[in-house]
Amino acid sequence: MVGARPNFMKMAPIVHAMARRPEQFEQLLVHTGQHYDANMSHIFFEELGLPRPDINLDVGSGSHAQQTAAVMQRFEPVLLEYRPDWLIVPGDVNSTLACALVAAKLGAKIAHVEAGLRSFDRTMPEEINRILTDQISDLLFTPSPDADQNLLREGIDPAKIHCVGNVMIDTLVRLLPMAEARLPALRAKLNLGDYLLVTLHRPSNVDDPATLTEIMQALQQLGRDLQVLFPVHPRTRGKLAQLGFADEQPGIHLVEPFGYLDFLALQAHAALVLTDSGGVQEETTYLGVPCLTARPNTERPVTITLGTNRLVESTCPALVQAARDLLAHSRQSPHTPARRPALWDGQTAQRIVDVLCEAHSCSKF
Ligand code: UD1
Ligand code: UDP
């Protein structure tokens, strides 16, 4: 199952790994349609080499209850018709929990990819989705040992937990050379020098007008030091429009969301990344690119203890100060090699498929 932008990067390597073993796996790819703009969905199928979904539930946007309920209502007949042995769900979006709940009630086994992450902040919708999906899953594939500890603390049977590494990094490892090849054209098109790359879409940052205004003020100040390139998530686009921030702000280049390859190339060569995305914290860690995360917490602590990530308060002074400190530091020591968490090595999907095979005694799914 896939539904929202980050799901595509997590499922693509698993879909490919299963396709290499046709005698063991028969697959049905379901897209819930939670994300539907061409640059939030279709482009990733092309760039990641994902097959066209067998079924698209076309649920679209709505409140949490509306969206979760719509996925459940439309997914149930699919499960009843195809009766799969296993459902694989990635991440922590509403589609993840909705599909898992349907499968649990109908007796299909559930494999949760990226299990065990916890921000310990239940005001985040994703935290609710993570806790509940983990509780009803039969196999829990974790990206790092901290996630195993979280699951054990919540009473999950250790036999269900498999620390396999970060599957999103499989996609990065495979496509980084292709992304790099696009950089010269991108630099020319965007007239790029030294730049700060920004992505923001958490409700805690963008749904509160005062917080979003603070962030935009910080970006305007930082725009005097270096170029600010801000591909705007559709949730954020609407909020910026409501606040009267036009497309071009002094020093800030607001653009449409990029496809995966362009965005990866831009991450790899940014002077600094400012984000509230989960996946971007991980990708910058792998790439060794300095990253500021505008949040009070993260469910990905290895990106801080091992990687290049730092948390920062979403206020104008804190953002400006933290960005200037990091930029000064990275100019002093520009070639610090990236420290990568164990098993973030491009082979995670292979490990997941091995475990699935073993769990199902290698019989045809
Ligand atoms: C969702 C996930 C979040 C994830 C993010 C990845 C939940 C609760 N949230 O947040 O965990 O980090 O995706 O990007 O599942 N919209 C469009 N076009 C689209 C998709 C959305 O215009 O293709 C607009 C709609 O106005 C919609 C809003 O964006 O109401 C929010 O979309 P939604 O999927 O509800 O949540 P995200 O903020 O995208
Ligand atoms: N991404 C992208 N284009 C963009 C911004 C992000 O392709 O303009 C990719 C990014 O490289 C990562 C994924 O989207 O692979 C992260 O998704 P997102 O930030 O939407 O969700 P989160 O990880 O926060 O759940």
CSV table of C-alpha atoms and ligand atoms in Angstrom, one decimal:
chain,number,residue,atom,x,y,z
A,1,MET,CA,0.0,0.0,0.0
A,2,VAL,CA,1.1,3.6,-0.8
A,3,GLY,CA,-0.7,6.8,-0.2
A,4,ALA,CA,1.4,9.9,0.4
A,5,ARG,CA,4.7,11.2,-0.9
A,6,PRO,CA,7.1,9.6,1.5
A,7,ASN,CA,5.5,6.2,1.0
A,8,PHE,CA,6.7,5.9,-2.5
A,9,MET,CA,10.4,6.1,-1.6
A,10,LYS,CA,9.9,3.4,1.1
A,11,MET,CA,7.8,1.0,-1.0
A,12,ALA,CA,9.7,1.2,-4.3
A,13,PRO,CA,12.7,-0.9,-3.1
A,14,ILE,CA,10.4,-3.5,-1.6
A,15,VAL,CA,8.2,-3.8,-4.7
A,16,HIS,CA,11.4,-4.2,-6.8
A,17,ALA,CA,12.9,-6.8,-4.4
A,18,MET,CA,9.7,-8.9,-4.5
A,19,ALA,CA,9.4,-8.6,-8.3
A,20,ARG,CA,12.8,-10.3,-8.5
A,21,ARG,CA,11.3,-13.4,-6.8
A,22,PRO,CA,8.2,-14.0,-8.8
A,23,GLU,CA,8.0,-17.6,-7.7
A,24,GLN,CA,7.6,-16.5,-4.1
A,25,PHE,CA,5.6,-13.3,-4.4
A,26,GLU,CA,2.4,-12.2,-6.2
A,27,GLN,CA,1.9,-8.5,-5.6
A,28,LEU,CA,-1.0,-6.1,-5.7
A,29,LEU,CA,-0.1,-2.4,-5.4
A,30,VAL,CA,-2.8,-0.2,-3.9
A,31,HIS,CA,-2.6,3.6,-3.9
A,32,THR,CA,-5.0,5.2,-1.5
A,33,GLY,CA,-4.9,8.5,-3.3
A,34,GLN,CA,-4.2,10.5,-0.1
A,35,HIS,CA,-1.7,12.5,-2.2
A,36,TYR,CA,-2.9,13.1,-5.8
A,37,ASP,CA,-1.2,16.2,-7.4
A,38,ALA,CA,1.1,15.1,-10.2
A,39,ASN,CA,4.2,16.4,-8.3
A,40,MET,CA,3.1,14.7,-5.0
A,41,SER,CA,2.4,11.3,-6.6
A,42,HIS,CA,2.6,10.5,-10.3
A,43,ILE,CA,6.2,11.8,-10.8
A,44,PHE,CA,7.5,9.4,-8.2
A,45,PHE,CA,6.1,6.4,-10.0
A,46,GLU,CA,8.0,7.5,-13.1
A,47,GLU,CA,11.3,8.4,-11.4
A,48,LEU,CA,11.4,5.5,-8.9
A,49,GLY,CA,10.3,2.9,-11.6
A,50,LEU,CA,7.2,1.9,-9.6
A,51,PRO,CA,4.6,0.0,-11.6
A,52,ARG,CA,1.3,1.8,-12.1
A,53,PRO,CA,-0.9,1.0,-9.0
A,54,ASP,CA,-3.2,-2.0,-9.6
A,55,ILE,CA,-5.9,-0.1,-7.7
A,56,ASN,CA,-6.3,3.6,-6.8
A,57,LEU,CA,-8.8,4.3,-4.0
A,58,ASP,CA,-8.9,8.0,-4.9
A,59,VAL,CA,-9.7,9.1,-1.4
A,60,GLY,CA,-8.2,12.6,-1.7
A,61,SER,CA,-8.1,15.2,1.1
A,62,GLY,CA,-10.3,15.6,4.2
A,63,SER,CA,-10.2,15.9,7.9
A,64,HIS,CA,-8.4,13.1,9.8
A,65,ALA,CA,-11.7,11.2,10.4
A,66,GLN,CA,-13.0,11.7,6.9
A,67,GLN,CA,-9.7,10.6,5.2
A,68,THR,CA,-9.1,7.6,7.5
A,69,ALA,CA,-12.7,6.5,7.2
A,70,ALA,CA,-12.7,6.9,3.4
A,71,VAL,CA,-9.5,4.8,3.1
A,72,MET,CA,-11.1,2.1,5.3
A,73,GLN,CA,-14.3,2.0,3.4
A,74,ARG,CA,-12.7,1.8,0.0
A,75,PHE,CA,-9.9,-0.6,1.1
A,76,GLU,CA,-12.2,-3.2,2.7
A,77,PRO,CA,-13.8,-4.5,-0.6
A,78,VAL,CA,-10.3,-4.8,-2.1
A,79,LEU,CA,-9.0,-7.0,0.7
A,80,LEU,CA,-12.2,-9.0,0.6
A,81,GLU,CA,-11.8,-9.6,-3.2
A,82,TYR,CA,-8.1,-10.4,-3.2
A,83,ARG,CA,-7.6,-11.9,0.2
A,84,PRO,CA,-3.9,-11.4,0.5
A,85,ASP,CA,-1.8,-13.3,3.1
A,86,TRP,CA,0.1,-10.1,3.9
A,87,LEU,CA,-0.4,-6.4,3.8
A,88,ILE,CA,2.8,-4.2,3.8
A,89,VAL,CA,2.2,-0.7,5.1
A,90,PRO,CA,5.0,1.9,5.3
A,91,GLY,CA,5.5,4.9,7.6
A,92,ASP,CA,2.9,6.8,9.7
A,93,VAL,CA,0.4,8.6,7.5
A,94,ASN,CA,-3.4,8.3,7.8
A,95,SER,CA,-3.4,5.7,4.9
A,96,THR,CA,-1.0,3.5,6.9
A,97,LEU,CA,-3.2,3.2,9.9
A,98,ALA,CA,-6.5,3.0,7.9
A,99,CYS,CA,-5.3,0.1,5.7
A,100,ALA,CA,-3.7,-1.7,8.7
A,101,LEU,CA,-7.0,-1.5,10.7
A,102,VAL,CA,-8.9,-3.0,7.9
A,103,ALA,CA,-6.4,-5.9,7.4
A,104,ALA,CA,-6.3,-6.6,11.1
A,105,LYS,CA,-10.1,-7.1,11.3
A,106,LEU,CA,-10.1,-9.3,8.2
A,107,GLY,CA,-7.3,-11.5,9.4
A,108,ALA,CA,-4.6,-10.5,6.8
A,109,LYS,CA,-1.2,-10.4,8.4
A,110,ILE,CA,0.4,-6.9,8.5
A,111,ALA,CA,4.1,-6.0,8.0
A,112,HIS,CA,4.9,-2.5,9.1
A,113,VAL,CA,7.9,-0.9,7.5
A,114,GLU,CA,9.5,1.9,9.6
A,115,ALA,CA,8.0,0.6,12.8
A,116,GLY,CA,8.9,1.7,16.3
A,117,LEU,CA,9.7,5.4,15.7
A,118,ARG,CA,8.3,7.6,18.5
A,119,SER,CA,8.4,11.3,19.0
A,120,PHE,CA,6.6,10.9,22.4
A,121,ASP,CA,4.4,13.7,21.2
A,122,ARG,CA,0.8,12.6,20.9
A,123,THR,CA,-0.3,16.0,19.5
A,124,MET,CA,1.3,14.8,16.2
A,125,PRO,CA,-1.2,12.8,14.1
A,126,GLU,CA,1.6,10.6,12.9
A,127,GLU,CA,2.5,9.5,16.5
A,128,ILE,CA,-1.1,8.1,16.9
A,129,ASN,CA,-0.8,6.3,13.6
A,130,ARG,CA,2.6,4.8,14.5
A,131,ILE,CA,1.5,3.5,17.9
A,132,LEU,CA,-1.7,1.9,16.7
A,133,THR,CA,-0.2,0.4,13.5
A,134,ASP,CA,2.6,-1.1,15.5
A,135,GLN,CA,0.2,-2.7,18.0
A,136,ILE,CA,-1.7,-4.5,15.3
A,137,SER,CA,1.2,-5.5,13.1
A,138,ASP,CA,2.6,-9.1,12.8
A,139,LEU,CA,6.0,-8.1,11.5
A,140,LEU,CA,7.7,-4.9,12.6
A,141,PHE,CA,10.6,-3.7,10.4
A,142,THR,CA,12.6,-1.1,12.3
A,143,PRO,CA,15.3,1.3,10.9
A,144,SER,CA,17.4,1.6,14.1
A,145,PRO,CA,17.9,0.0,17.5
A,146,ASP,CA,16.1,2.9,19.3
A,147,ALA,CA,12.9,1.8,17.5
A,148,ASP,CA,13.3,-1.8,18.8
A,149,GLN,CA,13.6,-0.4,22.3
A,150,ASN,CA,10.4,1.6,21.9
A,151,LEU,CA,8.5,-1.4,20.7
A,152,LEU,CA,9.8,-3.7,23.5
A,153,ARG,CA,8.7,-1.0,26.1
A,154,GLU,CA,5.2,-1.1,24.6
A,155,GLY,CA,5.0,-4.9,25.1
A,156,ILE,CA,5.5,-6.0,21.5
A,157,ASP,CA,6.7,-9.6,21.2
A,158,PRO,CA,10.4,-9.5,20.4
A,159,ALA,CA,10.0,-12.3,17.8
A,160,LYS,CA,8.0,-9.9,15.6
A,161,ILE,CA,10.7,-7.1,15.6
A,162,HIS,CA,13.4,-7.1,12.9
A,163,CYS,CA,15.9,-4.3,12.8
A,164,VAL,CA,16.5,-4.1,9.0
A,165,GLY,CA,17.8,-0.6,8.5
A,166,ASN,CA,16.3,2.3,6.6
A,167,VAL,CA,14.5,1.4,3.4
A,168,MET,CA,14.2,5.0,2.2
A,169,ILE,CA,18.0,5.0,2.0
A,170,ASP,CA,17.8,2.1,-0.5
A,171,THR,CA,16.1,4.5,-2.9
A,172,LEU,CA,18.7,7.2,-2.2
A,173,VAL,CA,21.6,4.9,-2.8
A,174,ARG,CA,20.2,3.6,-6.0
A,175,LEU,CA,19.2,7.0,-7.5
A,176,LEU,CA,21.9,9.4,-6.2
A,177,PRO,CA,24.1,9.0,-9.3
A,178,MET,CA,21.1,9.8,-11.5
A,179,ALA,CA,20.2,12.8,-9.3
A,180,GLU,CA,23.8,14.1,-9.4
A,181,ALA,CA,23.7,14.1,-13.2
A,182,ARG,CA,20.8,16.6,-13.1
A,183,LEU,CA,22.6,19.1,-10.9
A,184,PRO,CA,24.3,21.3,-13.6
A,185,ALA,CA,21.0,21.8,-15.4
A,186,LEU,CA,19.2,22.6,-12.1
A,187,ARG,CA,21.9,25.1,-11.0
A,188,ALA,CA,21.6,26.9,-14.4
A,189,LYS,CA,17.8,26.8,-14.3
A,190,LEU,CA,17.5,28.1,-10.8
A,191,ASN,CA,20.5,30.4,-11.0
A,192,LEU,CA,21.9,28.8,-7.9
A,193,GLY,CA,24.9,29.8,-5.8
A,194,ASP,CA,25.1,28.9,-2.1
A,195,TYR,CA,21.7,28.0,-1.0
A,196,LEU,CA,19.5,27.0,2.0
A,197,LEU,CA,16.9,24.4,1.0
A,198,VAL,CA,13.6,24.5,2.9
A,199,THR,CA,10.7,22.1,3.3
A,200,LEU,CA,7.9,22.6,5.8
A,201,HIS,CA,4.5,20.9,6.1
A,202,ARG,CA,3.9,19.9,9.8
A,203,PRO,CA,0.6,21.4,11.1
A,204,SER,CA,2.5,22.7,14.2
A,205,ASN,CA,4.6,24.9,11.9
A,206,VAL,CA,2.3,25.8,9.0
A,207,ASP,CA,-1.2,25.8,10.4
A,208,ASP,CA,-0.6,28.4,13.0
A,209,PRO,CA,-0.4,31.8,11.3
A,210,ALA,CA,1.9,33.3,14.0
A,211,THR,CA,4.4,30.4,13.7
A,212,LEU,CA,4.4,30.5,9.9
A,213,THR,CA,5.0,34.2,10.0
A,214,GLU,CA,8.0,33.8,12.3
A,215,ILE,CA,9.4,31.2,10.0
A,216,MET,CA,8.9,33.4,6.9
A,217,GLN,CA,10.6,36.4,8.7
A,218,ALA,CA,13.6,34.1,9.5
A,219,LEU,CA,13.8,33.1,5.9
A,220,GLN,CA,13.7,36.7,4.8
A,221,GLN,CA,16.6,37.5,7.1
A,222,LEU,CA,18.6,34.4,6.0
A,223,GLY,CA,17.9,35.4,2.4
A,224,ARG,CA,20.4,38.2,2.9
A,225,ASP,CA,23.1,35.7,3.7
A,226,LEU,CA,22.5,33.1,1.0
A,227,GLN,CA,19.8,32.0,-1.5
A,228,VAL,CA,16.7,30.5,0.1
A,229,LEU,CA,15.0,27.8,-2.1
A,230,PHE,CA,11.7,26.7,-0.8
A,231,PRO,CA,9.7,24.0,-2.6
A,232,VAL,CA,6.2,24.5,-1.1
A,233,HIS,CA,4.2,21.5,0.1
A,234,PRO,CA,0.5,21.8,-0.9
A,235,ARG,CA,-0.6,22.1,2.7
A,236,THR,CA,1.8,25.0,3.2
A,237,ARG,CA,0.9,26.6,-0.1
A,238,GLY,CA,-2.6,27.2,1.1
A,239,LYS,CA,-1.5,28.6,4.4
A,240,LEU,CA,1.0,31.0,2.8
A,241,ALA,CA,-1.6,32.3,0.5
A,242,GLN,CA,-4.0,33.0,3.4
A,243,LEU,CA,-1.2,35.1,5.1
A,244,GLY,CA,-0.7,37.1,1.9
A,245,PHE,CA,2.8,35.8,1.2
A,246,ALA,CA,3.1,36.1,-2.6
A,247,ASP,CA,5.1,33.7,-4.7
A,248,GLU,CA,8.3,35.9,-4.6
A,249,GLN,CA,9.4,37.1,-1.2
A,250,PRO,CA,12.6,39.2,-0.9
A,251,GLY,CA,15.5,36.7,-0.9
A,252,ILE,CA,13.1,33.6,-0.9
A,253,HIS,CA,12.5,31.6,-4.0
A,254,LEU,CA,9.1,29.8,-3.5
A,255,VAL,CA,8.7,27.0,-6.0
A,256,GLU,CA,6.4,23.9,-6.6
A,257,PRO,CA,7.5,20.6,-4.9
A,258,PHE,CA,10.3,19.0,-6.8
A,259,GLY,CA,10.4,15.4,-8.1
A,260,TYR,CA,12.6,13.0,-6.1
A,261,LEU,CA,15.7,13.2,-8.4
A,262,ASP,CA,15.8,17.0,-8.4
A,263,PHE,CA,15.1,17.3,-4.7
A,264,LEU,CA,17.8,14.7,-3.9
A,265,ALA,CA,20.4,16.6,-6.0
A,266,LEU,CA,19.4,19.8,-4.3
A,267,GLN,CA,19.7,18.2,-0.8
A,268,ALA,CA,23.1,16.8,-1.6
A,269,HIS,CA,24.6,20.2,-2.5
A,270,ALA,CA,22.8,22.5,-0.1
A,271,ALA,CA,24.8,24.6,2.2
A,272,LEU,CA,22.1,23.9,4.8
A,273,VAL,CA,18.7,22.3,4.9
A,274,LEU,CA,15.8,23.6,7.1
A,275,THR,CA,12.9,21.1,7.4
A,276,ASP,CA,10.2,19.5,9.5
A,277,SER,CA,10.1,16.4,7.3
A,278,GLY,CA,10.9,13.0,8.7
A,279,GLY,CA,12.5,11.6,5.5
A,280,VAL,CA,14.6,14.7,5.0
A,281,GLN,CA,16.2,14.4,8.4
A,282,GLU,CA,17.3,10.9,7.4
A,283,GLU,CA,18.4,11.7,3.9
A,284,THR,CA,20.6,14.7,5.1
A,285,THR,CA,22.1,12.4,7.7
A,286,TYR,CA,23.1,9.9,5.0
A,287,LEU,CA,24.4,12.7,2.8
A,288,GLY,CA,26.3,14.4,5.6
A,289,VAL,CA,24.5,17.7,4.8
A,290,PRO,CA,23.8,20.0,7.8
A,291,CYS,CA,20.1,20.0,8.7
A,292,LEU,CA,18.0,22.1,11.0
A,293,THR,CA,14.7,20.5,12.0
A,294,ALA,CA,12.1,23.1,13.1
A,295,ARG,CA,10.4,20.9,15.8
A,296,PRO,CA,10.7,20.4,19.5
A,297,ASN,CA,11.3,16.7,19.1
A,298,THR,CA,12.1,14.0,16.6
A,299,GLU,CA,11.1,10.4,16.3
A,300,ARG,CA,14.5,9.9,14.5
A,301,PRO,CA,17.0,10.4,17.3
A,302,VAL,CA,19.9,8.7,15.4
A,303,THR,CA,19.9,11.7,13.0
A,304,ILE,CA,21.0,13.8,15.9
A,305,THR,CA,23.3,11.4,17.8
A,306,LEU,CA,25.0,10.2,14.7
A,307,GLY,CA,24.0,12.5,11.9
A,308,THR,CA,24.0,16.1,11.0
A,309,ASN,CA,20.5,17.0,12.4
A,310,ARG,CA,19.7,19.6,15.0
A,311,LEU,CA,16.4,20.6,16.5
A,312,VAL,CA,15.5,24.3,16.5
A,313,GLU,CA,12.5,26.3,17.9
A,314,SER,CA,10.2,27.7,15.2
A,315,THR,CA,10.8,31.3,16.2
A,316,CYS,CA,12.6,33.9,14.0
A,317,PRO,CA,15.5,34.6,16.4
A,318,ALA,CA,16.2,30.9,17.1
A,319,LEU,CA,16.0,29.9,13.4
A,320,VAL,CA,18.3,32.7,12.3
A,321,GLN,CA,20.8,32.1,15.0
A,322,ALA,CA,20.9,28.3,14.5
A,323,ALA,CA,21.3,28.6,10.7
A,324,ARG,CA,24.1,31.2,11.0
A,325,ASP,CA,25.9,29.0,13.6
A,326,LEU,CA,25.7,25.9,11.4
A,327,LEU,CA,26.7,27.7,8.3
A,328,ALA,CA,29.7,29.2,10.0
A,329,HIS,CA,30.7,25.8,11.4
A,330,SER,CA,30.4,24.0,8.1
A,331,ARG,CA,32.4,26.7,6.3
A,332,GLN,CA,35.2,26.1,8.9
A,333,SER,CA,35.2,22.3,8.5
A,334,PRO,CA,33.5,21.6,5.1
A,335,HIS,CA,34.6,18.0,4.5
A,336,THR,CA,33.5,16.2,7.7
A,337,PRO,CA,32.7,12.7,6.5
A,338,ALA,CA,29.1,11.5,7.0
A,339,ARG,CA,28.5,9.2,10.0
A,340,ARG,CA,25.8,6.7,8.8
A,341,PRO,CA,23.7,4.6,11.1
A,342,ALA,CA,24.2,0.8,10.9
A,343,LEU,CA,22.2,-0.9,8.1
A,344,TRP,CA,21.5,2.3,6.3
A,345,ASP,CA,23.3,0.7,3.3
A,346,GLY,CA,20.9,0.3,0.4
A,347,GLN,CA,20.2,-3.4,1.3
A,348,THR,CA,17.2,-3.0,3.6
A,349,ALA,CA,14.5,-4.1,1.2
A,350,GLN,CA,16.4,-7.3,0.6
A,351,ARG,CA,16.5,-8.0,4.3
A,352,ILE,CA,12.7,-7.3,4.6
A,353,VAL,CA,11.9,-9.7,1.7
A,354,ASP,CA,14.1,-12.4,3.3
A,355,VAL,CA,12.2,-12.1,6.6
A,356,LEU,CA,8.8,-12.1,4.8
A,357,CYS,CA,9.8,-15.2,2.9
A,358,GLU,CA,10.9,-16.9,6.1
A,359,ALA,CA,7.7,-15.9,7.9
A,360,HIS,CA,5.7,-17.4,5.2
A,361,SER,CA,7.9,-20.5,5.0
A,362,CYS,CA,8.8,-19.5,1.4
A,363,SER,CA,5.4,-20.6,0.1
A,364,LYS,CA,3.8,-18.6,-2.6
A,365,PHE,CA,2.0,-15.6,-1.2
B,1,UD1,C1,0.6,13.9,5.1
B,1,UD1,C2,0.9,13.1,6.4
B,1,UD1,C3,2.2,13.5,7.0
B,1,UD1,C4,3.3,13.4,6.0
B,1,UD1,C5,3.0,14.2,4.7
B,1,UD1,C6,4.0,13.9,3.7
B,1,UD1,C7,-1.1,12.4,7.7
B,1,UD1,C8,-1.9,12.6,8.9
B,1,UD1,N1,-0.2,13.3,7.4
B,1,UD1,O1,0.5,15.3,5.5
B,1,UD1,O2,2.5,12.6,8.1
B,1,UD1,O3,4.5,13.8,6.6
B,1,UD1,O4,1.7,13.8,4.2
B,1,UD1,O5,4.0,14.9,2.7
B,1,UD1,O6,-1.3,11.4,7.0
B,1,UD1,N2,-3.0,18.6,-0.8
B,1,UD1,C9,-3.0,18.9,-2.1
B,1,UD1,N3,-2.6,18.0,-3.0
B,1,UD1,C10,-2.2,16.7,-2.7
B,1,UD1,C11,-2.2,16.4,-1.3
B,1,UD1,C12,-2.6,17.3,-0.4
B,1,UD1,O7,-3.4,20.0,-2.5
B,1,UD1,O8,-1.8,16.0,-3.6
B,1,UD1,C13,-3.4,19.6,0.2
B,1,UD1,C14,-4.9,19.5,0.6
B,1,UD1,O9,-5.3,20.8,0.8
B,1,UD1,C15,-4.9,18.8,1.9
B,1,UD1,C16,-3.5,19.2,2.5
B,1,UD1,O10,-2.7,19.3,1.4
B,1,UD1,O11,-6.0,19.1,2.7
B,1,UD1,C17,-3.0,18.2,3.5
B,1,UD1,O12,-2.8,16.9,2.9
B,1,UD1,P1,-2.9,15.6,3.8
B,1,UD1,O13,-2.6,14.4,3.0
B,1,UD1,O14,-4.1,15.6,4.7
B,1,UD1,O15,-1.8,15.9,4.9
B,1,UD1,P2,-0.3,16.3,4.7
B,1,UD1,O16,-0.1,17.6,5.3
B,1,UD1,O17,0.1,16.2,3.2
B,2,UDP,N1,10.8,15.3,-1.4
B,2,UDP,C1,10.7,15.4,-2.8
B,2,UDP,N2,10.4,16.7,-3.3
B,2,UDP,C2,10.2,17.8,-2.5
B,2,UDP,C3,10.4,17.6,-1.1
B,2,UDP,C4,10.6,16.3,-0.6
B,2,UDP,O1,10.8,14.5,-3.6
B,2,UDP,O2,10.0,18.9,-3.0
B,2,UDP,C5,11.1,13.9,-0.9
B,2,UDP,C6,12.3,13.8,0.1
B,2,UDP,O3,13.5,13.7,-0.6
B,2,UDP,C7,11.9,12.6,0.8
B,2,UDP,C8,10.4,12.6,0.9
B,2,UDP,O4,10.0,13.5,-0.1
B,2,UDP,O5,12.3,11.4,0.1
B,2,UDP,C9,9.9,13.1,2.3
B,2,UDP,O6,8.5,13.3,2.2
B,2,UDP,P1,7.7,14.4,3.1
B,2,UDP,O7,8.7,15.4,3.6
B,2,UDP,O8,6.6,14.8,2.3
B,2,UDP,O9,7.1,13.5,4.3
B,2,UDP,P2,7.7,13.0,5.7
B,2,UDP,O10,9.0,12.3,5.5
B,2,UDP,O11,7.8,14.2,6.6
B,2,UDP,O12,6.7,12.1,6.2
